[in-house]
Coordinates of C-alpha atoms and ligand atoms in Angstrom, one line a residue:
M1 CA -14.9 22.0 0.5
L2 CA -12.4 19.5 1.8
P3 CA -13.9 16.6 3.7
T4 CA -14.0 17.0 7.4
G5 CA -13.2 13.4 8.1
S6 CA -10.4 11.4 7.3
Y7 CA -9.9 7.4 7.1
E8 CA -6.1 7.8 6.6
E9 CA -5.7 6.2 10.2
F10 CA -7.6 3.0 9.4
S11 CA -6.2 0.1 7.7
D12 CA -8.1 -1.1 4.5
D13 CA -6.8 -4.5 5.0
D14 CA -9.8 -6.8 5.2
P15 CA -8.9 -10.0 6.5
Y16 CA -12.4 -11.4 6.6
F17 CA -14.4 -13.5 4.3
N18 CA -17.0 -10.7 2.7
D19 CA -19.8 -12.6 0.9
D20 CA -21.4 -10.9 -2.2
K21 CA -18.0 -9.8 -3.3
P22 CA -15.6 -11.0 -5.9
K23 CA -13.0 -13.4 -4.2
E24 CA -9.4 -13.4 -5.1
K25 CA -7.6 -16.7 -5.1
C26 CA -4.3 -16.6 -3.4
G27 CA -1.2 -14.7 -2.4
V28 CA 2.3 -15.9 -3.0
V29 CA 5.8 -15.2 -1.4
A30 CA 9.3 -16.4 -2.1
I31 CA 12.3 -15.4 0.0
A32 CA 16.1 -15.9 0.0
C33 CA 17.9 -14.8 2.9
K34 CA 20.8 -15.4 5.2
G35 CA 19.1 -15.4 8.4
D36 CA 15.7 -16.1 9.8
L37 CA 13.5 -17.1 6.9
T38 CA 10.5 -18.3 8.7
S39 CA 9.6 -15.2 10.6
H40 CA 9.8 -13.2 7.5
M41 CA 7.8 -15.7 5.5
Y42 CA 5.1 -15.9 8.4
Y43 CA 4.6 -12.1 8.6
A44 CA 4.7 -11.8 4.8
L45 CA 2.0 -14.5 4.3
R46 CA -0.2 -12.8 7.3
A47 CA 0.2 -9.4 5.3
L48 CA -1.3 -11.4 2.3
Q49 CA -4.2 -13.1 4.3
H50 CA -6.9 -10.9 2.5
R51 CA -5.9 -12.7 -0.7
G52 CA -6.9 -16.2 0.6
Q53 CA -8.3 -17.4 4.1
E54 CA -8.9 -21.1 3.4
A55 CA -5.5 -22.6 3.7
S56 CA -1.9 -21.6 4.2
G57 CA 1.4 -23.2 3.4
M58 CA 5.2 -22.8 3.5
V59 CA 8.1 -24.8 1.9
T60 CA 11.5 -24.1 3.1
F61 CA 15.0 -25.5 2.2
D62 CA 18.0 -26.2 4.5
K63 CA 20.0 -29.1 3.3
R64 CA 16.6 -30.6 2.5
Q65 CA 13.0 -29.5 1.6
K66 CA 10.6 -29.1 4.4
M67 CA 6.9 -28.3 4.3
K68 CA 3.9 -27.2 6.5
K69 CA 0.4 -26.5 5.0
G70 CA -3.1 -26.9 6.2
I71 CA -6.7 -25.4 6.3
G72 CA -6.9 -22.2 8.1
L73 CA -5.4 -18.6 8.5
V74 CA -1.5 -18.3 8.7
D75 CA -1.6 -17.9 12.4
Q76 CA -3.7 -21.1 12.8
V77 CA -1.6 -23.2 10.6
F78 CA 1.9 -22.4 11.8
S79 CA 2.8 -22.9 15.4
E80 CA 6.2 -21.7 16.9
A81 CA 7.3 -25.2 16.8
D82 CA 6.5 -25.4 13.1
L83 CA 8.5 -22.2 12.4
K84 CA 11.4 -23.6 14.3
R85 CA 11.3 -26.9 12.3
L86 CA 11.0 -25.2 9.1
K87 CA 14.1 -23.1 9.6
G88 CA 16.1 -22.4 6.3
N89 CA 17.4 -19.7 4.0
M90 CA 15.1 -20.4 0.9
G91 CA 11.5 -20.8 0.9
I92 CA 8.0 -20.1 -0.8
G93 CA 4.7 -19.6 0.8
H94 CA 1.0 -19.4 -0.1
T95 CA -2.3 -18.2 1.1
Y96 CA -5.2 -20.0 -0.5
Y97 CA -8.6 -19.2 -1.4
S98 CA -11.0 -22.1 -2.6
I99 CA -14.3 -21.8 -4.2
K100 CA -14.9 -25.5 -3.1
V101 CA -15.2 -27.0 0.2
S102 CA -11.8 -26.8 2.0
Q103 CA -9.7 -29.8 1.5
P104 CA -6.2 -30.1 3.1
E105 CA -4.7 -31.5 -0.2
N106 CA -5.7 -28.3 -2.0
A107 CA -3.4 -26.3 0.1
Q108 CA -0.4 -25.0 -1.4
P109 CA 2.6 -25.1 -2.1
F110 CA 2.3 -28.1 -4.4
T111 CA 5.3 -30.3 -3.9
L112 CA 6.6 -33.2 -6.1
K113 CA 9.5 -35.4 -5.7
A114 CA 10.5 -35.4 -9.3
E115 CA 13.5 -37.1 -11.2
V116 CA 15.2 -33.9 -11.3
G117 CA 14.6 -33.2 -7.5
D118 CA 12.4 -31.5 -5.2
I119 CA 9.9 -29.2 -6.8
A120 CA 7.5 -26.8 -4.8
I121 CA 5.1 -24.4 -6.5
A122 CA 3.0 -21.7 -5.2
H123 CA 0.3 -20.2 -7.7
N124 CA -1.8 -17.1 -7.8
G125 CA -4.0 -17.3 -10.9
I126 CA -5.7 -19.8 -13.2
I127 CA -4.4 -21.7 -16.3
V128 CA -7.3 -21.5 -18.7
N129 CA -5.9 -24.4 -20.9
A130 CA -5.1 -26.6 -18.0
P131 CA -7.9 -29.3 -18.7
E132 CA -6.6 -29.6 -22.3
L133 CA -2.8 -29.6 -21.2
V134 CA -3.5 -32.3 -18.5
K135 CA -5.5 -34.3 -21.0
E136 CA -2.8 -34.1 -23.5
M137 CA 0.0 -34.9 -21.2
K138 CA -1.7 -37.9 -19.8
S139 CA -2.1 -39.1 -23.4
Q140 CA 1.5 -38.8 -23.8
G141 CA 2.2 -41.1 -20.7
Y142 CA 2.7 -38.5 -18.0
M143 CA 1.5 -39.7 -14.6
F144 CA -0.5 -37.2 -12.5
T145 CA -1.3 -37.6 -8.9
K146 CA -3.7 -34.7 -8.8
S147 CA -4.3 -33.3 -12.4
S148 CA -3.8 -30.0 -11.1
E149 CA -2.2 -27.0 -13.1
E150 CA 0.5 -26.8 -10.7
E151 CA 1.4 -30.6 -11.3
A152 CA 1.4 -30.0 -15.0
F153 CA 3.9 -27.2 -14.4
A154 CA 6.0 -29.4 -12.2
L155 CA 5.9 -32.3 -14.8
I156 CA 6.9 -29.9 -17.7
L157 CA 9.7 -28.5 -15.6
N158 CA 11.0 -31.9 -14.8
D159 CA 10.9 -32.9 -18.4
E160 CA 12.6 -30.0 -19.5
M161 CA 15.3 -30.0 -16.9
K162 CA 16.0 -33.6 -17.6
K163 CA 16.7 -32.7 -21.2
N164 CA 19.3 -29.9 -20.7
N165 CA 19.4 -29.0 -17.1
D166 CA 18.8 -25.3 -18.1
I167 CA 16.2 -23.5 -15.8
E168 CA 15.9 -20.4 -18.0
K169 CA 15.0 -22.6 -21.1
A170 CA 12.7 -24.9 -19.0
L171 CA 10.7 -21.9 -17.7
Q172 CA 10.4 -20.5 -21.2
V173 CA 8.8 -24.0 -22.2
V174 CA 6.4 -23.7 -19.1
A175 CA 5.4 -20.3 -20.3
K176 CA 4.8 -21.5 -23.9
K177 CA 2.5 -24.3 -22.6
L178 CA 0.5 -22.6 -19.8
I179 CA -1.9 -20.1 -20.8
G180 CA -3.6 -18.1 -18.4
S181 CA -3.1 -15.9 -15.4
Y182 CA -0.3 -16.6 -13.0
S183 CA 2.2 -15.2 -10.5
F184 CA 4.2 -18.4 -9.4
T185 CA 6.9 -18.8 -6.8
L186 CA 9.0 -21.9 -7.4
M187 CA 11.6 -23.9 -5.5
L188 CA 13.7 -26.4 -7.1
N189 CA 16.1 -28.2 -5.0
G190 CA 16.5 -25.2 -2.7
R191 CA 16.9 -22.7 -5.6
V192 CA 14.0 -20.1 -5.5
F193 CA 12.3 -18.4 -8.5
A194 CA 9.3 -16.3 -9.3
M195 CA 7.5 -15.8 -12.5
R196 CA 4.8 -13.5 -14.0
D197 CA 2.5 -14.4 -16.8
P198 CA 3.1 -12.3 -20.1
L199 CA -0.1 -10.2 -19.6
G200 CA 0.8 -9.2 -16.2
L201 CA -2.7 -10.2 -14.9
K202 CA -1.7 -10.7 -11.4
P203 CA 0.6 -8.7 -9.2
L204 CA 3.9 -9.6 -8.2
C205 CA 6.8 -7.4 -6.9
L206 CA 10.3 -7.6 -5.6
G207 CA 11.8 -6.2 -2.5
Q208 CA 15.1 -6.1 -0.6
F209 CA 15.6 -6.4 3.1
D210 CA 18.5 -6.7 5.4
G211 CA 20.1 -10.0 4.5
G212 CA 17.7 -11.1 1.7
Y213 CA 15.3 -10.7 -1.1
I214 CA 11.6 -11.1 -1.1
V215 CA 8.9 -11.6 -4.0
A216 CA 5.4 -11.2 -3.0
S217 CA 2.0 -10.7 -4.5
E218 CA 1.7 -7.5 -3.0
T219 CA 3.9 -4.5 -1.5
G220 CA 2.0 -4.8 1.8
A221 CA 4.0 -8.1 2.6
L222 CA 7.4 -6.2 1.9
D223 CA 6.4 -3.4 4.2
V224 CA 5.6 -5.7 7.2
I225 CA 9.1 -7.4 7.2
G226 CA 10.9 -3.9 6.6
A227 CA 11.6 -4.8 2.8
K228 CA 12.2 -1.9 0.4
L229 CA 10.3 -2.2 -2.9
I230 CA 12.7 -2.5 -5.8
R231 CA 10.3 -3.0 -8.6
D232 CA 7.3 -5.0 -10.1
I233 CA 8.3 -8.2 -11.7
Q234 CA 7.6 -7.5 -15.4
P235 CA 5.1 -9.4 -17.3
G236 CA 6.8 -12.4 -19.0
E237 CA 9.9 -12.1 -16.6
A238 CA 11.3 -14.8 -14.3
I239 CA 13.9 -14.0 -11.6
E240 CA 15.9 -16.4 -9.4
L241 CA 16.5 -15.0 -5.8
F242 CA 19.6 -15.2 -3.8
H243 CA 20.4 -13.7 -0.5
D244 CA 22.4 -11.0 -2.0
K245 CA 21.3 -10.6 -5.5
V246 CA 18.6 -11.4 -8.1
E247 CA 18.9 -12.7 -11.5
S248 CA 16.3 -12.0 -14.2
F249 CA 15.4 -13.6 -17.4
K250 CA 12.7 -13.3 -19.9
I251 CA 10.4 -16.3 -20.4
A252 CA 7.8 -14.8 -22.8
N253 CA 7.3 -11.7 -25.0
S254 CA 4.0 -10.1 -24.9
K255 CA 2.9 -7.0 -27.1
R256 CA 0.5 -5.8 -24.5
R257 CA -0.7 -6.3 -21.0
A258 CA -3.8 -7.1 -19.3
H259 CA -3.5 -6.0 -15.6
C260 CA -6.8 -7.0 -13.7
F261 CA -8.4 -3.8 -12.8
F262 CA -10.1 -5.2 -9.7
E263 CA -6.6 -5.3 -8.0
W264 CA -6.8 -1.7 -7.6
V265 CA -10.6 -1.3 -7.2
Y266 CA -11.0 -4.1 -4.5
F267 CA -8.6 -7.3 -4.0
A268 CA -5.4 -5.4 -3.0
R269 CA -4.6 -3.9 0.3
A270 CA -5.0 -0.1 0.1
D271 CA -1.4 0.3 1.3
S272 CA -0.2 -1.7 -1.6
I273 CA 1.4 -0.3 -4.8
I274 CA 0.8 -2.4 -7.9
D275 CA 2.5 -1.8 -11.0
R276 CA 3.6 1.6 -9.8
L277 CA 0.3 2.8 -8.9
S278 CA -1.0 3.3 -5.2
V279 CA -4.0 1.4 -4.5
Y280 CA -5.2 4.0 -2.1
H281 CA -4.7 6.7 -4.7
A282 CA -6.3 4.7 -7.3
R283 CA -9.4 4.3 -5.1
K284 CA -9.5 8.0 -4.1
R285 CA -9.4 9.1 -7.8
I286 CA -12.2 6.6 -8.7
G287 CA -14.3 8.2 -6.0
W288 CA -13.5 11.5 -7.0
R289 CA -14.4 10.7 -10.5
L290 CA -17.5 9.0 -9.3
A291 CA -18.6 12.2 -7.6
K292 CA -18.4 14.1 -10.8
E293 CA -20.1 11.4 -13.0
H294 CA -23.0 10.9 -10.5
P295 CA -23.6 14.1 -8.4
V296 CA -26.3 14.1 -5.6
D297 CA -27.5 16.5 -3.1
A298 CA -26.7 14.8 0.2
D299 CA -25.5 15.6 3.9
V300 CA -23.1 12.9 4.4
V301 CA -20.9 10.5 2.5
I302 CA -20.1 7.0 4.3
A303 CA -18.3 3.9 3.2
I304 CA -19.0 0.3 3.5
P305 CA -16.0 -0.7 5.5
D306 CA -13.3 -1.5 4.6
S307 CA -13.7 -2.0 0.8
G308 CA -15.3 1.4 0.2
R309 CA -13.1 3.6 2.3
G310 CA -10.7 4.8 -0.4
H311 CA -13.6 5.5 -2.9
A312 CA -15.6 7.3 -0.2
Y313 CA -12.9 9.7 0.6
G314 CA -12.4 10.4 -3.1
F315 CA -16.1 10.9 -3.4
S316 CA -16.2 13.3 -0.6
M317 CA -13.4 15.3 -2.1
G318 CA -14.9 15.5 -5.4
S319 CA -18.4 16.3 -4.2
G320 CA -17.6 18.6 -1.2
I321 CA -20.0 16.5 0.9
K322 CA -18.4 15.7 4.4
L323 CA -17.2 12.2 5.0
S324 CA -18.3 10.5 8.2
E325 CA -18.1 6.9 9.6
G326 CA -21.5 5.7 9.3
I327 CA -21.0 2.0 9.6
M328 CA -19.1 0.2 12.1
K329 CA -17.4 -3.2 11.4
N330 CA -17.3 -5.9 13.9
R331 CA -13.7 -7.0 13.4
Y332 CA -14.1 -10.1 15.6
V333 CA -16.6 -11.7 13.2
Q334 CA -14.7 -14.0 10.9
R335 CA -16.2 -16.4 8.4
T336 CA -19.7 -15.8 7.3
F337 CA -21.1 -19.3 6.2
I338 CA -23.8 -19.8 3.7
M339 CA -27.1 -19.1 5.6
P340 CA -30.1 -21.0 5.0
S341 CA -32.8 -18.4 5.5
Q342 CA -33.1 -14.7 4.6
F343 CA -33.5 -13.9 8.5
L344 CA -30.0 -15.6 9.0
R345 CA -28.5 -13.8 6.1
D346 CA -29.7 -10.4 7.4
V347 CA -28.4 -11.2 10.8
S348 CA -25.1 -12.3 9.6
I349 CA -24.7 -8.9 7.8
K350 CA -25.7 -6.8 10.9
D351 CA -23.5 -9.0 12.9
K352 CA -20.5 -7.7 10.9
L353 CA -21.7 -4.1 9.8
N354 CA -23.8 -1.9 12.0
P355 CA -24.9 1.8 11.4
V356 CA -23.8 4.7 13.6
K357 CA -27.3 6.1 14.0
A358 CA -25.7 9.5 15.1
V359 CA -24.3 9.9 11.8
V360 CA -27.1 8.7 9.5
E361 CA -30.3 9.7 11.6
G362 CA -32.3 12.3 9.7
R363 CA -29.7 12.7 6.9
R364 CA -29.5 12.2 3.3
V365 CA -26.6 9.6 2.8
V366 CA -24.4 8.8 0.1
L367 CA -23.2 5.3 0.6
V368 CA -20.1 4.3 -1.3
D369 CA -18.7 0.8 -2.2
D370 CA -16.4 -0.9 -4.5
S371 CA -18.6 -3.1 -6.4
I372 CA -22.0 -5.0 -6.5
V373 CA -22.1 -8.8 -7.5
R374 CA -25.7 -10.0 -6.5
G375 CA -26.9 -7.0 -4.8
T376 CA -28.2 -9.0 -1.8
T377 CA -25.7 -7.4 0.7
M378 CA -26.3 -4.0 -0.5
K379 CA -29.8 -4.3 -0.4
T380 CA -29.7 -5.3 3.4
I381 CA -27.3 -2.4 4.2
V382 CA -29.5 0.1 2.5
Q383 CA -32.3 -1.1 4.9
I384 CA -30.1 -1.1 7.8
L385 CA -29.5 2.6 7.1
R386 CA -33.1 3.4 6.8
N387 CA -34.1 1.6 10.0
A388 CA -31.3 3.8 11.6
G389 CA -33.1 6.9 10.5
A390 CA -31.5 7.8 7.1
V391 CA -34.0 9.7 5.0
E392 CA -32.4 9.1 1.7
V393 CA -29.8 6.5 0.7
H394 CA -27.9 7.1 -2.5
V395 CA -25.5 4.3 -3.6
R396 CA -22.3 4.9 -5.5
I397 CA -20.1 2.2 -6.8
G398 CA -16.4 2.5 -7.7
S399 CA -16.4 -0.2 -10.3
P400 CA -18.5 -0.5 -13.6
P401 CA -21.4 -3.1 -13.5
I402 CA -20.0 -6.6 -13.4
I403 CA -22.0 -8.4 -16.3
A404 CA -19.5 -11.3 -17.1
P405 CA -17.8 -14.1 -15.5
C406 CA -14.0 -14.1 -14.6
Y407 CA -12.0 -17.1 -16.1
L408 CA -8.7 -15.7 -14.8
G409 CA -8.7 -16.3 -11.0
I410 CA -11.5 -14.6 -9.4
D411 CA -14.3 -16.4 -8.0
M412 CA -17.1 -15.2 -10.5
T413 CA -18.1 -18.0 -12.5
T414 CA -21.6 -17.7 -13.9
R415 CA -23.4 -14.8 -15.5
D416 CA -26.7 -15.6 -13.5
Q417 CA -25.0 -14.4 -10.2
F418 CA -24.7 -10.7 -11.5
I419 CA -27.6 -8.4 -10.9
A420 CA -26.2 -6.0 -13.7
N421 CA -26.3 -8.9 -16.1
H422 CA -30.1 -9.0 -16.1
K423 CA -31.3 -5.5 -14.9
E424 CA -30.6 -1.8 -16.0
V425 CA -28.9 0.5 -13.4
K426 CA -32.2 1.9 -12.5
D427 CA -33.8 -1.2 -11.8
I428 CA -30.7 -2.4 -9.7
G429 CA -31.3 0.8 -7.8
K430 CA -34.9 -0.2 -7.0
A431 CA -33.9 -3.7 -6.2
I432 CA -31.5 -2.6 -3.5
G433 CA -34.1 0.0 -2.2
A434 CA -31.8 3.0 -2.9
D435 CA -33.2 6.4 -3.8
S436 CA -30.5 6.5 -6.7
L437 CA -27.6 4.4 -7.9
G438 CA -24.5 5.4 -10.0
Y439 CA -21.6 3.2 -11.1
I440 CA -18.5 4.8 -12.3
S441 CA -18.1 4.4 -16.2
I442 CA -15.4 2.1 -17.8
D443 CA -13.9 5.5 -19.3
G444 CA -14.0 7.1 -15.9
M445 CA -12.2 4.1 -14.1
V446 CA -9.5 3.9 -16.8
E447 CA -8.7 7.5 -16.6
A448 CA -8.7 7.2 -12.7
L449 CA -6.3 4.3 -12.9
Q450 CA -4.1 6.2 -15.5
I451 CA -3.3 2.9 -17.4
E452 CA -4.2 2.7 -21.0
Q453 CA -7.5 0.6 -21.7
E454 CA -5.6 -1.8 -23.8
N455 CA -3.2 -2.7 -20.9
L456 CA -6.0 -3.7 -18.6
C457 CA -8.1 -6.8 -18.2
L458 CA -11.8 -5.5 -18.2
G459 CA -13.4 -9.0 -19.0
C460 CA -15.9 -9.0 -16.3
V461 CA -17.3 -5.6 -17.2
T462 CA -17.0 -5.9 -21.0
S463 CA -17.3 -9.5 -21.8
E464 CA -14.2 -9.1 -23.8
Y465 CA -11.2 -11.0 -22.5
P466 CA -7.4 -10.7 -23.1
L467 CA -7.0 -14.5 -23.7
P468 CA -8.9 -17.2 -25.9
I469 CA -12.0 -18.3 -23.5
T470 CA -14.1 -21.0 -25.1
G471 CA -17.5 -19.5 -25.8
E472 CA -16.4 -16.1 -25.0
R473 CA -15.1 -12.9 -27.3
E474 CA -11.5 -12.4 -27.1
R475 CA -10.4 -8.6 -27.0
D476 CA -7.7 -8.2 -29.7
Q477 CA -5.8 -11.3 -29.8
H478 CA -6.0 -13.7 -32.6
T479 CA -3.3 -16.4 -32.2
L480 CA -1.5 -17.8 -29.3
D481 CA 1.7 -16.9 -31.3
M482 CA 1.4 -13.5 -29.8
F483 CA 3.0 -15.0 -26.7
D484 CA 6.1 -16.3 -28.6
Ligands
LIG501 S1 -12.3 -10.6 -15.7 FE1 -12.4 -9.1 -14.3 S2 -11.8 -10.0 -12.2 FE2 -11.3 -11.4 -13.9 S3 -9.0 -10.9 -14.2 FE3 -10.3 -9.7 -15.7 S4 -10.6 -7.8 -14.7 FE4 -10.0 -9.1 -13.2

C-alpha cells in the first residue's frame, strides 16, 4: 500500500539549532562572475545556513579585498549597505558552527595580509594534524596570530608562492601537509579557488549561472541562485574559478574515498545532491530498508520534523503503514540554549515540537528520526506522544547506533555522550520509553546509499577511521604516503 500522505511539499531545510543531534561545522562558497556578486553570495550562504548558525562572513575583491564577517545568521550579519560596499566580481563566503562560545574572531573567512598579497580562506572540516603542524611551523620561525589551521594553510601558501609563484604546486604542498577533512574556498589577490580533501570527506560542488561560476558545499546553494550543477569537485582536486571558465588541477591522489555518511543521513538539505546521490532519495531508501529490517504492527508513521521526514516517507513506503504529520514544528523558535533544569529542557523541546493529537490519539505510532546521540530529546518526544494519547510508540532510526567520536569536523567529541556507547539497543529503547526501538544496520545503510562501504567514512558507528587518529583504530590506511 502506498502512503496516503506525502511530505514532498515541505522543505527539509532545518535552519535551527537542534540539540541532541550531531552538529555540522560550516558551509563554504566561492563565486566568480561578471555582475552582481554579493546578492548571489548572500543567497548562496543563506541556503547553507543549516551547516552553521554561529557566524557568517564574506570576502570580495574589486581592485582590493573587502570583508564583512560577524556573529549571527547571514541576514543578521549583512545589511544592504554591507552588500553595496562589498561589491565585486570575485568572492568567497562562509557560514560557521562553533562548539565554543561564539567569538567574533572565530568567524570566517580567515584573512591574512601576506608577503605574496591578500589571502582569504573559508574552511569546512578539521585538520587532524593541525596542533603538530602549528607547533612544527612555530619551531621553524613562522609567526602565528591565531594558531588556527586556516592560518597554517595561509602561511604554507605564502611560503610556497614566494618560492616559485606557482599556485598549483603551492596547493599540492598544502595538501601534503594538511591531513584531515576539508572543503576550502580560497582567494589570493582576487583569484578564487576551491579544493577538496583527498578522501572527499566533505561535500563540494561546482555550478554555472548566467555570467559566472559558483562552488558551494551543497547544491541547494546553487539552486537558489539559478545555477546549474556541473559536477562535484573531485577528492584531491582544486579548481580556479573565472567568470567564463574553470581550470582544474590535481593536488593529491587517493586510492579510495571516505565520504561522511551523515551528510546524506542528516546534515545536508534534503534537496541537495551530493556526489551524484540525491539526499532525499538516500533518506527515502534508508527508511524503506529500515521498515524491512525492523517491521512493526502500527497504525501510523510520523517523522520528527524536519530531520526524519525522508526516512519516515521511506518507512511508510516499505511498511505500507500510512504516513501522517504527527508533530508540528514551531518554525519561529530559533536558538535553544543549554537549559539548567529538566523542566526547562522539556519545555524547550515542547516549545519547538508539539504533537498533533488528532493524528496520534488512540493510535500505535511509529516515530522515525535520523539519529540518536544522547537520547534525551527522543525520550521527551516519546513522552509527549504518550501524553497526547498514543497507545504505543515504536522508534525507528535511520542511522546505525553512534558509538564513537567524530574527529573530522562534526561536533561529537566524547564517547560518554553517546547512549549507544554504554547501552544495548533494547536498553536504549527502555531508557527513551519506547515500546520498541530499531536502528538501521550498517549493511542496510550502505546498501541504501549505494556507495561501496570502503568509500564511506563510518568512523562514528564503527570506531574505525579513514585517517590516522591518535588513540583510535585506523580503517585500512597504513602510512600517510597513500596521499602522495
Ligand atoms: S566520523 Fe561519522 S560524522 Fe565524522 S566524518 Fe566520519 S561518518 Fe561523518
